[in-house]
Coordinates of C-alpha atoms and ligand atoms in Angstrom, one line a residue:
M49 CA -66.8 0.3 -94.2
S50 CA -63.7 2.2 -93.0
I51 CA -60.5 2.3 -95.0
K52 CA -57.5 0.8 -93.2
I53 CA -54.0 1.8 -94.3
L54 CA -50.7 0.4 -93.1
G55 CA -48.0 3.1 -93.1
I56 CA -44.3 2.3 -93.2
E57 CA -41.5 4.8 -92.7
T58 CA -37.7 4.0 -93.0
S59 CA -36.2 7.0 -94.7
C60 CA -33.6 7.8 -92.1
D61 CA -32.9 6.5 -88.6
D62 CA -36.5 5.9 -87.3
S63 CA -38.2 2.7 -88.1
S64 CA -41.9 3.3 -87.9
I65 CA -45.1 1.4 -88.7
A66 CA -48.7 2.7 -88.2
V67 CA -52.3 1.6 -88.9
L68 CA -54.9 4.1 -89.8
S69 CA -58.6 3.6 -90.0
D70 CA -60.3 6.4 -92.0
Q71 CA -58.8 9.4 -90.2
D72 CA -58.0 7.8 -86.9
I73 CA -54.5 6.5 -86.1
L74 CA -55.1 3.1 -84.4
A75 CA -51.4 2.5 -83.7
N76 CA -48.1 4.3 -84.5
I77 CA -45.0 2.7 -83.2
T78 CA -41.5 4.1 -83.8
Y79 CA -38.1 2.6 -83.0
T80 CA -35.5 5.3 -82.9
Q81 CA -32.1 3.8 -83.7
K82 CA -29.7 4.5 -80.8
I83 CA -26.6 3.1 -82.5
H84 CA -25.8 6.4 -84.2
Q85 CA -25.3 8.3 -81.0
K86 CA -21.8 7.0 -80.5
Y87 CA -20.8 8.2 -84.0
G88 CA -22.2 11.7 -83.6
G89 CA -24.3 11.3 -86.8
V90 CA -26.4 8.9 -88.8
V91 CA -24.3 6.0 -90.3
P92 CA -26.2 5.0 -93.4
E93 CA -25.1 1.3 -93.4
W94 CA -26.1 0.9 -89.7
A95 CA -29.4 2.6 -90.4
S96 CA -30.4 0.1 -93.1
R97 CA -29.3 -2.9 -91.0
K98 CA -31.3 -1.7 -88.0
H99 CA -34.4 -1.1 -90.2
L100 CA -34.1 -4.7 -91.4
E101 CA -34.0 -6.0 -87.8
A102 CA -37.0 -3.8 -86.8
M103 CA -39.5 -4.5 -89.6
V104 CA -41.0 -7.9 -88.5
P105 CA -41.2 -7.2 -84.7
L106 CA -42.6 -3.7 -85.4
M107 CA -45.2 -5.1 -87.7
Q108 CA -46.3 -7.7 -85.1
E109 CA -46.5 -5.0 -82.4
V110 CA -48.5 -2.6 -84.5
L111 CA -51.0 -5.2 -85.6
E112 CA -51.4 -6.3 -82.0
T113 CA -51.8 -2.8 -80.7
S114 CA -54.3 -1.8 -83.4
G115 CA -56.3 -5.0 -83.1
I116 CA -56.3 -5.2 -86.9
S117 CA -55.3 -8.3 -88.9
I118 CA -53.3 -8.0 -92.2
H119 CA -56.4 -9.3 -94.1
E120 CA -58.5 -6.3 -92.9
L121 CA -56.1 -3.8 -94.4
N122 CA -56.9 -2.0 -97.7
A123 CA -53.5 -0.8 -98.8
I124 CA -49.8 -0.4 -97.8
A125 CA -48.4 3.2 -97.9
I126 CA -44.6 3.4 -97.9
T127 CA -42.1 6.2 -98.0
Q128 CA -40.6 6.5 -101.5
G129 CA -38.2 9.3 -100.7
P130 CA -36.4 11.6 -100.1
G131 CA -34.0 9.8 -97.7
L132 CA -31.1 7.5 -97.3
M133 CA -31.1 5.1 -100.3
G134 CA -30.3 1.9 -98.2
S135 CA -32.9 2.8 -95.6
L136 CA -35.6 3.5 -98.1
L137 CA -34.9 0.2 -99.9
V138 CA -35.4 -1.8 -96.7
G139 CA -38.9 -0.3 -96.1
I140 CA -39.8 -0.5 -99.8
G141 CA -38.6 -4.1 -100.0
F142 CA -40.6 -5.1 -97.0
A143 CA -43.7 -3.3 -98.3
K144 CA -43.4 -5.0 -101.7
G145 CA -43.0 -8.4 -100.1
L146 CA -46.1 -7.8 -98.1
S147 CA -48.0 -6.6 -101.1
L148 CA -47.0 -9.7 -103.2
S149 CA -47.9 -12.1 -100.4
T150 CA -51.3 -10.5 -99.5
G151 CA -52.4 -8.9 -102.8
L152 CA -52.7 -5.5 -101.0
P153 CA -52.0 -2.5 -103.3
L154 CA -49.0 -0.2 -102.7
I155 CA -49.1 3.5 -102.3
S156 CA -45.8 5.4 -102.6
V157 CA -45.5 8.5 -100.4
N158 CA -43.3 11.6 -100.5
H159 CA -41.8 12.0 -97.0
L160 CA -41.9 15.8 -97.2
E161 CA -45.6 15.9 -98.2
A162 CA -46.2 13.5 -95.2
H163 CA -44.6 15.9 -92.7
V164 CA -47.0 18.6 -94.0
M165 CA -49.9 16.1 -93.7
S166 CA -49.0 15.4 -90.0
L167 CA -50.9 18.7 -89.4
L168 CA -54.1 16.9 -90.4
I169 CA -53.7 13.9 -88.0
D170 CA -54.9 15.1 -84.6
E171 CA -57.7 17.4 -83.7
P172 CA -58.2 20.3 -84.2
K173 CA -57.0 19.8 -87.8
L174 CA -55.5 22.9 -89.6
T175 CA -57.8 24.3 -92.2
F176 CA -56.8 25.2 -95.8
P177 CA -55.2 27.3 -97.0
F178 CA -52.2 27.2 -94.7
I179 CA -48.5 27.8 -94.6
C180 CA -46.4 24.9 -93.3
L181 CA -42.9 25.4 -91.9
T182 CA -41.3 22.0 -92.1
V183 CA -38.2 21.9 -89.9
S184 CA -36.3 18.6 -89.6
G185 CA -32.9 17.2 -89.5
G186 CA -32.8 16.9 -93.3
H187 CA -35.2 19.7 -94.5
T188 CA -36.3 23.3 -93.9
Q189 CA -39.1 24.4 -96.1
L190 CA -41.9 26.9 -96.3
I191 CA -44.9 25.4 -98.1
L192 CA -48.1 26.9 -99.2
V193 CA -50.8 24.3 -98.9
K194 CA -54.1 25.1 -100.7
D195 CA -55.6 21.7 -100.4
I196 CA -54.8 18.0 -100.1
G197 CA -52.0 17.4 -102.7
D198 CA -51.9 21.1 -103.7
L199 CA -48.5 22.1 -102.3
T200 CA -46.2 24.9 -103.4
V201 CA -42.7 25.3 -102.0
L202 CA -42.2 29.0 -101.3
G203 CA -38.8 28.8 -99.7
S204 CA -36.2 26.3 -98.5
T205 CA -32.7 26.1 -97.2
I206 CA -29.8 26.5 -99.6
D207 CA -27.4 24.6 -97.3
D208 CA -27.9 23.0 -93.9
A209 CA -31.3 22.2 -92.5
A210 CA -32.4 23.8 -89.3
G211 CA -32.1 20.5 -87.4
E212 CA -28.7 19.9 -88.9
A213 CA -27.6 23.4 -87.6
F214 CA -28.8 22.4 -84.1
D215 CA -27.0 19.1 -84.3
K216 CA -23.7 20.4 -85.8
I217 CA -23.6 23.3 -83.4
G218 CA -24.5 20.9 -80.6
K219 CA -21.5 18.9 -81.6
L220 CA -19.2 22.0 -81.4
L221 CA -20.5 22.5 -77.9
G222 CA -19.8 18.9 -76.9
L223 CA -23.5 17.9 -76.7
P224 CA -24.5 14.3 -77.5
F225 CA -26.1 13.5 -80.9
P226 CA -28.6 14.6 -81.9
G227 CA -27.8 18.0 -80.4
G228 CA -31.2 19.6 -81.0
P229 CA -33.2 18.4 -77.9
H230 CA -30.1 18.9 -75.6
L231 CA -29.5 22.4 -76.9
D232 CA -33.2 23.2 -76.4
K233 CA -33.2 22.0 -72.8
L234 CA -30.0 24.0 -71.9
A235 CA -31.3 27.1 -73.7
Q236 CA -34.2 27.2 -71.3
L237 CA -31.7 27.7 -68.5
G238 CA -29.7 30.4 -70.2
E239 CA -29.9 34.0 -71.6
V240 CA -29.3 35.4 -75.0
K241 CA -25.9 36.9 -74.1
F242 CA -24.0 36.4 -77.3
K243 CA -24.8 37.9 -80.7
F244 CA -24.7 35.4 -83.6
P245 CA -25.8 36.2 -87.2
V246 CA -29.4 36.1 -88.3
T247 CA -29.2 35.5 -92.0
K248 CA -32.2 36.6 -94.2
L249 CA -32.0 35.5 -97.8
K250 CA -34.1 36.7 -100.7
N251 CA -36.9 34.5 -102.1
H252 CA -37.8 33.3 -98.6
N253 CA -34.9 30.9 -98.5
F254 CA -32.8 30.0 -95.5
S255 CA -29.1 29.5 -94.9
F256 CA -27.7 28.1 -91.6
S257 CA -24.1 27.3 -92.6
G258 CA -23.0 30.9 -91.8
L259 CA -24.3 30.6 -88.3
K260 CA -22.4 27.3 -87.8
T261 CA -19.1 28.9 -89.0
A262 CA -19.7 32.0 -86.9
V263 CA -20.2 29.8 -83.8
L264 CA -17.1 27.8 -84.6
V265 CA -14.9 30.9 -85.0
F266 CA -16.3 32.5 -81.9
L267 CA -15.7 29.4 -79.8
Q268 CA -12.1 29.0 -81.1
K269 CA -11.3 32.6 -80.2
N270 CA -12.8 32.4 -76.7
L271 CA -11.3 29.0 -75.9
K272 CA -7.8 30.4 -76.6
E273 CA -8.4 32.9 -73.8
N274 CA -10.3 30.6 -71.5
P275 CA -10.2 26.8 -72.0
N276 CA -13.3 26.5 -69.9
F277 CA -15.3 29.0 -72.0
I278 CA -17.9 26.5 -73.2
S279 CA -18.6 24.8 -69.8
E280 CA -18.8 28.2 -68.1
N281 CA -21.2 29.6 -70.6
L282 CA -23.0 26.5 -72.0
N283 CA -26.6 27.6 -71.2
D284 CA -26.1 31.1 -72.5
L285 CA -24.4 29.8 -75.6
C286 CA -27.3 27.4 -76.3
A287 CA -29.9 30.2 -75.7
S288 CA -28.0 32.5 -78.0
V289 CA -27.6 30.0 -80.9
Q290 CA -31.2 28.9 -80.5
D291 CA -32.4 32.5 -80.6
S292 CA -30.7 33.1 -83.9
I293 CA -32.1 30.0 -85.5
I294 CA -35.6 30.8 -84.3
Q295 CA -35.4 34.4 -85.6
M296 CA -34.3 33.1 -89.0
L297 CA -37.3 30.8 -89.2
C298 CA -39.8 33.2 -87.8
N299 CA -38.7 36.2 -90.0
Q300 CA -39.5 34.3 -93.2
L301 CA -42.7 32.9 -91.8
I302 CA -44.0 36.3 -90.8
D303 CA -43.1 37.8 -94.3
L304 CA -44.9 35.0 -96.1
S305 CA -48.0 35.1 -93.9
K306 CA -48.3 38.9 -94.7
K307 CA -47.5 38.5 -98.4
Y308 CA -50.1 35.7 -98.9
K309 CA -52.5 37.0 -96.3
I310 CA -52.6 33.6 -94.7
T311 CA -53.0 33.2 -91.0
N312 CA -53.3 29.5 -90.7
I313 CA -49.8 28.3 -89.8
G314 CA -48.5 24.8 -89.2
I315 CA -45.1 23.7 -87.9
A316 CA -44.0 20.2 -88.8
G317 CA -40.8 18.1 -88.5
G318 CA -38.5 17.2 -85.6
V319 CA -37.4 20.8 -84.8
S320 CA -41.1 21.7 -84.2
A321 CA -40.6 20.0 -80.8
N322 CA -38.3 22.9 -79.8
Q323 CA -39.7 24.7 -76.8
G324 CA -38.1 28.1 -77.7
L325 CA -39.7 27.9 -81.2
R326 CA -43.1 27.0 -79.7
Q327 CA -42.9 29.9 -77.3
R328 CA -41.9 32.4 -80.0
I329 CA -44.6 31.2 -82.4
N330 CA -47.2 31.3 -79.6
Q331 CA -46.2 35.0 -79.0
L332 CA -46.5 35.8 -82.7
K333 CA -49.9 34.1 -82.8
G334 CA -51.4 36.8 -80.5
S335 CA -49.9 39.7 -82.3
L336 CA -50.5 38.5 -85.9
N337 CA -53.8 36.8 -85.3
W338 CA -52.5 33.4 -86.4
K339 CA -54.2 30.1 -85.9
V340 CA -51.3 27.8 -85.2
K341 CA -51.0 24.0 -85.2
F342 CA -48.1 22.0 -83.8
P343 CA -48.7 18.2 -84.2
Q344 CA -48.2 16.0 -81.2
I345 CA -44.5 15.2 -80.7
Q346 CA -44.9 11.6 -81.9
Y347 CA -46.1 13.0 -85.2
C348 CA -43.5 15.8 -85.4
T349 CA -40.4 13.5 -85.6
D350 CA -40.3 10.9 -88.3
N351 CA -43.3 8.5 -88.0
A352 CA -45.5 6.2 -90.1
A353 CA -48.8 7.8 -89.0
M354 CA -48.1 10.7 -91.4
I355 CA -47.2 8.2 -94.2
A356 CA -50.5 6.3 -93.6
T357 CA -52.3 9.7 -93.7
V358 CA -51.0 10.6 -97.1
G359 CA -51.8 7.0 -98.1
Y360 CA -55.4 7.4 -97.0
Y361 CA -55.9 10.4 -99.2
K362 CA -54.2 8.8 -102.2
Y363 CA -56.3 5.7 -101.7
L364 CA -59.4 7.8 -102.0
K365 CA -58.1 9.0 -105.4
N366 CA -57.0 5.5 -106.5
E367 CA -53.4 6.6 -106.7
F368 CA -51.5 3.3 -106.4
A369 CA -47.9 2.6 -107.2
P370 CA -46.7 -0.2 -109.5
I371 CA -44.8 -3.1 -107.9
N372 CA -41.6 -2.0 -109.7
F373 CA -41.5 1.6 -108.4
S374 CA -38.1 2.8 -107.2
A375 CA -36.8 4.5 -104.1
L376 CA -35.8 8.2 -104.7
S377 CA -33.0 9.5 -102.5
R378 CA -33.9 13.0 -103.8
F379 CA -37.6 13.7 -104.2
P380 CA -38.6 17.4 -104.2
I381 CA -42.2 18.1 -103.4
Q382 CA -42.4 19.8 -106.8
E383 CA -42.0 16.4 -108.4
I384 CA -44.9 14.6 -106.6
Ligands
KG4_1135 O1 -38.1 15.0 -88.4 P1 -37.0 14.4 -87.8 O2 -37.3 13.3 -86.7 O3 -36.1 13.6 -88.8 C1 -35.8 14.1 -90.1 O4 -36.6 14.0 -91.0 O5 -34.7 14.7 -90.1 O6 -36.1 15.5 -87.2 C2 -34.9 15.2 -86.5 C3 -34.2 16.6 -86.1 C4 -32.8 16.4 -85.5 O7 -32.0 17.3 -86.2 C5 -33.1 16.8 -84.1 O8 -31.9 17.4 -83.5 C6 -34.2 17.8 -84.2 O9 -35.0 17.3 -85.2 N1 -34.9 18.1 -83.0 C7 -34.8 19.2 -82.3 C8 -35.6 19.0 -81.1 N2 -36.1 17.8 -81.1 C9 -35.7 17.2 -82.3 N3 -34.2 20.4 -82.5 C10 -34.4 21.4 -81.7 N4 -35.1 21.3 -80.5 C11 -35.7 20.1 -80.2 N5 -36.4 20.0 -79.1
ZN1136 ZN1 -38.6 13.7 -91.6

Protein backbone atom coordinates (compact mmCIF):
# COMPACT_ATOMS: atom_id res chain seq x y z
CA MET A 1 0.00 0.00 0.00
CA SER A 2 1.36 3.40 -0.93
CA ILE A 3 1.70 6.18 1.63
CA LYS A 4 -0.37 9.23 0.81
CA ILE A 5 0.52 12.57 2.36
CA LEU A 6 -1.36 15.86 2.13
CA GLY A 7 1.08 18.82 2.17
CA ILE A 8 0.03 22.35 3.11
CA GLU A 9 2.19 25.49 2.73
CA THR A 10 1.16 28.99 3.88
CA SER A 11 4.35 30.53 5.27
CA CYS A 12 4.40 33.68 3.13
CA ASP A 13 2.30 34.78 0.15
CA ASP A 14 1.77 31.48 -1.68
CA SER A 15 -1.13 29.23 -0.62
CA SER A 16 -0.31 25.72 -1.74
CA ILE A 17 -1.67 22.22 -1.18
CA ALA A 18 -0.28 18.98 -2.62
CA VAL A 19 -0.95 15.26 -2.50
CA LEU A 20 1.95 12.82 -2.60
CA SER A 21 1.72 9.07 -3.05
CA ASP A 22 5.00 7.44 -1.99
CA GLN A 23 7.53 9.52 -3.95
CA ASP A 24 5.14 10.75 -6.66
CA ILE A 25 3.41 14.11 -6.55
CA LEU A 26 -0.19 13.49 -7.67
CA ALA A 27 -1.19 17.16 -7.42
CA ASN A 28 0.50 20.39 -6.39
CA ILE A 29 -1.60 23.52 -6.71
CA THR A 30 -0.35 26.95 -5.70
CA TYR A 31 -2.31 30.22 -5.55
CA THR A 32 0.15 33.12 -5.63
CA GLN A 33 -1.42 36.12 -3.95
CA LYS A 34 -1.55 39.04 -6.35
CA ILE A 35 -2.76 41.65 -3.86
CA HIS A 36 0.78 42.46 -2.65
CA GLN A 37 1.91 43.77 -6.05
CA LYS A 38 0.27 47.15 -5.57
CA TYR A 39 2.01 47.62 -2.21
CA GLY A 40 5.48 46.71 -3.52
CA GLY A 41 5.97 44.04 -0.86
CA VAL A 42 4.13 41.38 1.13
CA VAL A 43 1.52 42.86 3.52
CA PRO A 44 1.28 40.27 6.33
CA GLU A 45 -2.37 40.95 7.24
CA TRP A 46 -3.46 40.56 3.62
CA ALA A 47 -1.38 37.40 3.32
CA SER A 48 -3.21 35.66 6.19
CA ARG A 49 -6.65 36.75 4.95
CA LYS A 50 -5.94 35.49 1.44
CA HIS A 51 -4.66 32.15 2.80
CA LEU A 52 -7.91 31.81 4.72
CA GLU A 53 -9.98 32.38 1.55
CA ALA A 54 -7.80 29.94 -0.41
CA MET A 55 -7.73 26.89 1.86
CA VAL A 56 -11.10 25.24 1.16
CA PRO A 57 -11.20 25.76 -2.65
CA LEU A 58 -7.55 24.70 -2.90
CA MET A 59 -8.22 21.55 -0.92
CA GLN A 60 -11.19 20.67 -3.15
CA GLU A 61 -9.16 21.31 -6.31
CA VAL A 62 -6.21 19.22 -5.12
CA LEU A 63 -8.36 16.25 -4.12
CA GLU A 64 -10.16 16.40 -7.46
CA THR A 65 -6.92 16.65 -9.46
CA SER A 66 -5.20 13.85 -7.56
CA GLY A 67 -8.27 11.60 -7.57
CA ILE A 68 -7.66 10.86 -3.88
CA SER A 69 -10.33 11.16 -1.19
CA ILE A 70 -9.53 12.49 2.29
CA HIS A 71 -10.10 9.01 3.74
CA GLU A 72 -7.30 7.54 1.62
CA LEU A 73 -4.70 9.91 3.12
CA ASN A 74 -2.22 8.73 5.77
CA ALA A 75 -1.11 12.05 7.26
CA ILE A 76 -1.17 15.84 6.94
CA ALA A 77 2.18 17.63 6.61
CA ILE A 78 2.12 21.35 7.38
CA THR A 79 4.74 24.11 7.45
CA GLN A 80 5.56 24.99 11.07
CA GLY A 81 7.97 27.83 10.18
CA PRO A 82 9.90 29.97 9.52
CA GLY A 83 7.54 32.50 8.02
CA LEU A 84 4.93 35.16 8.73
CA MET A 85 3.18 34.27 11.99
CA GLY A 86 -0.36 35.07 10.79
CA SER A 87 0.14 33.13 7.56
CA LEU A 88 1.59 30.10 9.33
CA LEU A 89 -1.29 30.10 11.80
CA VAL A 90 -3.90 29.93 9.02
CA GLY A 91 -2.29 26.81 7.49
CA ILE A 92 -1.68 25.20 10.88
CA GLY A 93 -5.24 25.96 12.05
CA PHE A 94 -6.64 24.43 8.86
CA ALA A 95 -4.41 21.34 9.22
CA LYS A 96 -5.35 20.88 12.88
CA GLY A 97 -9.06 21.16 12.06
CA LEU A 98 -8.67 18.56 9.35
CA SER A 99 -6.70 16.32 11.69
CA LEU A 100 -9.34 16.55 14.44
CA SER A 101 -12.20 15.85 12.06
CA THR A 102 -10.56 12.95 10.22
CA GLY A 103 -8.22 11.45 12.82
CA LEU A 104 -5.26 11.85 10.44
CA PRO A 105 -1.91 12.45 12.20
CA LEU A 106 -0.08 15.76 11.80
CA ILE A 107 3.53 16.17 10.68
CA SER A 108 5.18 19.56 11.24
CA VAL A 109 7.71 20.65 8.61
CA ASN A 110 10.56 23.15 8.54
CA HIS A 111 10.13 25.28 5.40
CA LEU A 112 13.90 25.53 4.83
CA GLU A 113 14.40 21.78 5.05
CA ALA A 114 11.51 21.47 2.57
CA HIS A 115 13.26 23.73 0.03
CA VAL A 116 16.28 21.41 0.26
CA MET A 117 14.04 18.37 -0.17
CA SER A 118 12.57 19.87 -3.35
CA LEU A 119 15.78 18.51 -4.92
CA LEU A 120 14.46 15.00 -4.31
CA ILE A 121 11.05 15.48 -5.92
CA ASP A 122 11.52 15.01 -9.64
CA GLU A 123 13.84 12.66 -11.51
CA PRO A 124 16.77 12.41 -11.67
CA LYS A 125 17.01 12.93 -7.90
CA LEU A 126 20.21 14.42 -6.52
CA THR A 127 22.31 11.87 -4.65
CA PHE A 128 23.92 12.29 -1.22
CA PRO A 129 26.08 13.96 -0.10
CA PHE A 130 25.26 17.23 -1.78
CA ILE A 131 25.52 20.95 -1.19
CA CYS A 132 22.29 22.90 -1.51
CA LEU A 133 22.23 26.61 -2.24
CA THR A 134 18.81 27.81 -1.08
CA VAL A 135 18.05 31.20 -2.54
CA SER A 136 14.61 32.67 -1.91
CA GLY A 137 12.90 35.91 -0.97
CA GLY A 138 13.46 35.25 2.72
CA HIS A 139 16.56 33.06 2.86
CA THR A 140 20.01 32.52 1.40
CA GLN A 141 21.80 29.47 2.73
CA LEU A 142 24.46 26.95 1.84
CA ILE A 143 23.65 23.59 3.35
CA LEU A 144 25.63 20.37 3.49
CA VAL A 145 23.17 17.49 3.11
CA LYS A 146 24.64 14.09 4.02
CA ASP A 147 21.33 12.23 4.16
CA ILE A 148 17.61 12.68 4.74
CA GLY A 149 17.32 14.85 7.85
CA ASP A 150 21.11 15.27 8.14
CA LEU A 151 21.55 18.95 7.25
CA THR A 152 24.33 21.32 8.31
CA VAL A 153 24.17 25.02 7.50
CA LEU A 154 27.60 26.07 6.21
CA GLY A 155 26.82 29.69 5.41
CA SER A 156 23.93 32.14 5.28
CA THR A 157 23.15 35.77 4.70
CA ILE A 158 23.86 38.21 7.51
CA ASP A 159 21.35 40.75 6.19
CA ASP A 160 19.09 40.64 3.09
CA ALA A 161 18.28 37.43 1.25
CA ALA A 162 19.27 37.15 -2.42
CA GLY A 163 15.62 37.38 -3.55
CA GLU A 164 15.13 40.38 -1.29
CA ALA A 165 18.13 42.05 -2.95
CA PHE A 166 16.58 41.41 -6.38
CA ASP A 167 13.22 42.77 -5.19
CA LYS A 168 14.59 45.85 -3.39
CA ILE A 169 16.89 46.80 -6.25
CA GLY A 170 14.03 46.10 -8.68
CA LYS A 171 12.01 48.65 -6.72
CA LEU A 172 14.83 51.24 -7.04
CA LEU A 173 14.74 50.63 -10.80
CA GLY A 174 10.95 51.10 -10.89
CA LEU A 175 10.14 47.44 -11.64
CA PRO A 176 6.90 45.84 -10.41
CA PHE A 177 6.96 43.62 -7.29
CA PRO A 178 8.46 41.08 -7.02
CA GLY A 179 11.37 42.53 -8.97
CA GLY A 180 13.39 39.31 -9.33
CA PRO A 181 11.70 37.82 -12.42
CA HIS A 182 11.46 41.25 -14.15
CA LEU A 183 15.10 42.04 -13.47
CA ASP A 184 16.04 38.61 -14.80
CA LYS A 185 14.15 39.15 -18.07
CA LEU A 186 15.63 42.60 -18.69
CA ALA A 187 19.13 41.41 -17.76
CA GLN A 188 18.98 38.95 -20.67
CA LEU A 189 18.70 41.95 -23.00
CA GLY A 190 21.54 43.97 -21.44
CA GLU A 191 25.29 43.91 -20.88
CA VAL A 192 27.34 44.05 -17.69
CA LYS A 193 28.40 47.70 -18.16
CA PHE A 194 28.37 49.00 -14.60
CA LYS A 195 30.59 47.75 -11.81
CA PHE A 196 28.81 47.00 -8.56
CA PRO A 197 30.38 45.47 -5.43
CA VAL A 198 30.85 41.72 -5.12
CA THR A 199 31.03 41.14 -1.37
CA LYS A 200 32.72 38.00 -0.07
CA LEU A 201 32.44 37.39 3.65
CA LYS A 202 34.32 34.95 5.86
CA ASN A 203 32.69 31.68 7.01
CA HIS A 204 30.86 31.30 3.70
CA ASN A 205 28.32 33.95 4.65
CA PHE A 206 26.64 36.43 2.33
CA SER A 207 25.76 40.11 2.55
CA PHE A 208 23.58 41.86 -0.02
CA SER A 209 22.75 45.12 1.75
CA GLY A 210 26.00 46.76 0.56
CA LEU A 211 25.05 46.09 -3.05
CA LYS A 212 21.61 47.62 -2.49
CA THR A 213 23.15 50.80 -1.02
CA ALA A 214 25.78 50.96 -3.77
CA VAL A 215 23.06 50.79 -6.44
CA LEU A 216 21.01 53.46 -4.65
CA VAL A 217 23.95 55.89 -4.40
CA PHE A 218 24.97 55.18 -8.02
CA LEU A 219 21.44 55.84 -9.28
CA GLN A 220 21.04 59.05 -7.24
CA LYS A 221 24.33 60.41 -8.62
CA ASN A 222 23.51 59.58 -12.23
CA LEU A 223 19.89 60.72 -12.05
CA LYS A 224 21.13 64.18 -10.98
CA GLU A 225 23.06 64.46 -14.24
CA ASN A 226 20.48 62.71 -16.41
CA PRO A 227 16.88 62.29 -15.18
CA ASN A 228 16.36 59.55 -17.80
CA PHE A 229 19.40 57.56 -16.66
CA ILE A 230 17.38 54.54 -15.50
CA SER A 231 15.11 54.26 -18.54
CA GLU A 232 18.04 54.76 -20.95
CA ASN A 233 20.16 52.09 -19.24
CA LEU A 234 17.60 49.76 -17.70
CA ASN A 235 18.70 46.52 -19.39
CA ASP A 236 22.40 47.13 -18.65
CA LEU A 237 21.64 48.11 -15.06
CA CYS A 238 19.70 44.86 -14.60
CA ALA A 239 22.48 42.80 -16.20
CA SER A 240 25.10 44.46 -13.99
CA VAL A 241 23.16 44.04 -10.72
CA GLN A 242 22.30 40.44 -11.56
CA ASP A 243 25.92 39.68 -12.40
CA SER A 244 27.08 40.90 -8.96
CA ILE A 245 24.47 38.80 -7.14
CA ILE A 246 25.32 35.71 -9.18
CA GLN A 247 29.05 36.17 -8.56
CA MET A 248 28.47 36.44 -4.81
CA LEU A 249 26.42 33.24 -4.78
CA CYS A 250 28.73 31.25 -7.04
CA ASN A 251 31.98 32.31 -5.33
CA GLN A 252 30.91 30.77 -2.01
CA LEU A 253 29.47 27.70 -3.69
CA ILE A 254 32.72 27.03 -5.56
CA ASP A 255 34.77 27.46 -2.35
CA LEU A 256 32.59 25.02 -0.41
CA SER A 257 32.50 22.45 -3.18
CA LYS A 258 36.32 22.46 -3.21
CA LYS A 259 36.64 22.50 0.59
CA TYR A 260 34.29 19.52 1.14
CA LYS A 261 35.18 17.81 -2.16
CA ILE A 262 31.49 17.56 -3.00
CA THR A 263 30.42 17.86 -6.62
CA ASN A 264 26.70 17.14 -6.25
CA ILE A 265 25.13 20.59 -6.22
CA GLY A 266 21.46 21.54 -5.81
CA ILE A 267 19.92 24.98 -6.22
CA ALA A 268 16.57 25.55 -4.49
CA GLY A 269 14.18 28.43 -3.72
CA GLY A 270 12.53 31.08 -5.89
CA VAL A 271 15.76 32.68 -7.14
CA SER A 272 16.84 29.35 -8.63
CA ALA A 273 14.41 30.24 -11.46
CA ASN A 274 16.89 32.99 -12.47
CA GLN A 275 18.13 32.40 -16.02
CA GLY A 276 21.46 34.12 -15.43
CA LEU A 277 22.16 31.97 -12.37
CA ARG A 278 21.21 28.82 -14.28
CA GLN A 279 23.52 29.75 -17.16
CA ARG A 280 26.45 30.48 -14.79
CA ILE A 281 25.98 27.28 -12.81
CA ASN A 282 25.77 25.28 -16.03
CA GLN A 283 29.08 26.81 -17.16
CA LEU A 284 30.69 25.93 -13.81
CA LYS A 285 29.30 22.42 -14.06
CA GLY A 286 31.54 21.69 -17.02
CA SER A 287 34.73 23.15 -15.58
CA LEU A 288 34.28 21.82 -12.01
CA ASN A 289 32.78 18.46 -12.90
CA TRP A 290 29.61 19.19 -10.96
CA LYS A 291 26.42 17.20 -11.10
CA VAL A 292 23.77 19.91 -10.82
CA LYS A 293 20.09 19.77 -9.99
CA PHE A 294 17.55 22.57 -10.40
CA PRO A 295 14.03 21.50 -9.41
CA GLN A 296 11.17 22.23 -11.83
CA ILE A 297 10.07 25.85 -11.43
CA GLN A 298 6.83 24.86 -9.63
CA TYR A 299 9.00 23.21 -6.96
CA CYS A 300 11.51 26.12 -6.76
CA THR A 301 9.09 28.78 -5.55
CA ASP A 302 7.07 28.11 -2.40
CA ASN A 303 4.98 24.97 -2.86
CA ALA A 304 3.29 22.22 -0.89
CA ALA A 305 4.90 19.35 -2.83
CA MET A 306 8.16 19.96 -0.95
CA ILE A 307 6.24 20.02 2.36
CA ALA A 308 4.55 16.70 1.51
CA THR A 309 7.97 15.27 0.56
CA VAL A 310 9.45 16.05 3.99
CA GLY A 311 6.20 14.73 5.47
CA TYR A 312 6.67 11.44 3.64
CA TYR A 313 10.15 10.84 5.08
CA LYS A 314 9.03 11.88 8.59
CA TYR A 315 6.05 9.52 8.27
CA LEU A 316 8.43 6.63 7.57
CA LYS A 317 10.23 7.52 10.84
CA ASN A 318 6.96 7.95 12.80
CA GLU A 319 7.80 11.59 13.49
CA PHE A 320 4.38 13.06 14.21
CA ALA A 321 3.50 16.39 15.81
CA PRO A 322 1.20 16.78 18.82
CA ILE A 323 -2.07 18.62 18.17
CA ASN A 324 -0.89 21.55 20.33
CA PHE A 325 2.33 22.26 18.38
CA SER A 326 2.98 25.96 17.72
CA ALA A 327 3.93 27.99 14.68
CA LEU A 328 7.53 29.26 14.73
CA SER A 329 8.18 32.53 12.90
CA ARG A 330 11.91 31.86 13.37
CA PHE A 331 12.93 28.24 12.88
CA PRO A 332 16.57 27.72 11.91
CA ILE A 333 17.46 24.38 10.33
CA GLN A 334 19.83 23.81 13.28
CA GLU A 335 16.76 23.52 15.52
CA ILE A 336 14.92 20.79 13.58
O1 LIG B 1 11.01 30.68 -2.67
P1 LIG B 1 10.11 31.85 -2.93
O2 LIG B 1 8.91 31.62 -3.82
O3 LIG B 1 9.53 32.44 -1.62
C1 LIG B 1 10.27 32.59 -0.45
O4 LIG B 1 10.36 31.62 0.34
O5 LIG B 1 10.79 33.71 -0.30
O6 LIG B 1 11.03 33.00 -3.54
C2 LIG B 1 10.52 34.25 -3.96
C3 LIG B 1 11.70 35.10 -4.40
C4 LIG B 1 11.32 36.55 -4.70
O7 LIG B 1 12.27 37.37 -4.06
C5 LIG B 1 11.44 36.64 -6.22
O8 LIG B 1 11.80 37.92 -6.67
C6 LIG B 1 12.54 35.64 -6.48
O9 LIG B 1 12.26 34.57 -5.61
N1 LIG B 1 12.55 35.18 -7.88
C7 LIG B 1 13.53 35.50 -8.75
C8 LIG B 1 13.16 34.93 -9.99
N2 LIG B 1 11.96 34.28 -9.83
C9 LIG B 1 11.61 34.45 -8.51
N3 LIG B 1 14.67 36.18 -8.58
C10 LIG B 1 15.47 36.32 -9.64
N4 LIG B 1 15.19 35.82 -10.87
C11 LIG B 1 14.06 35.12 -11.07
N5 LIG B 1 13.79 34.62 -12.29
ZN1 LIG C 1 10.41 29.56 0.57
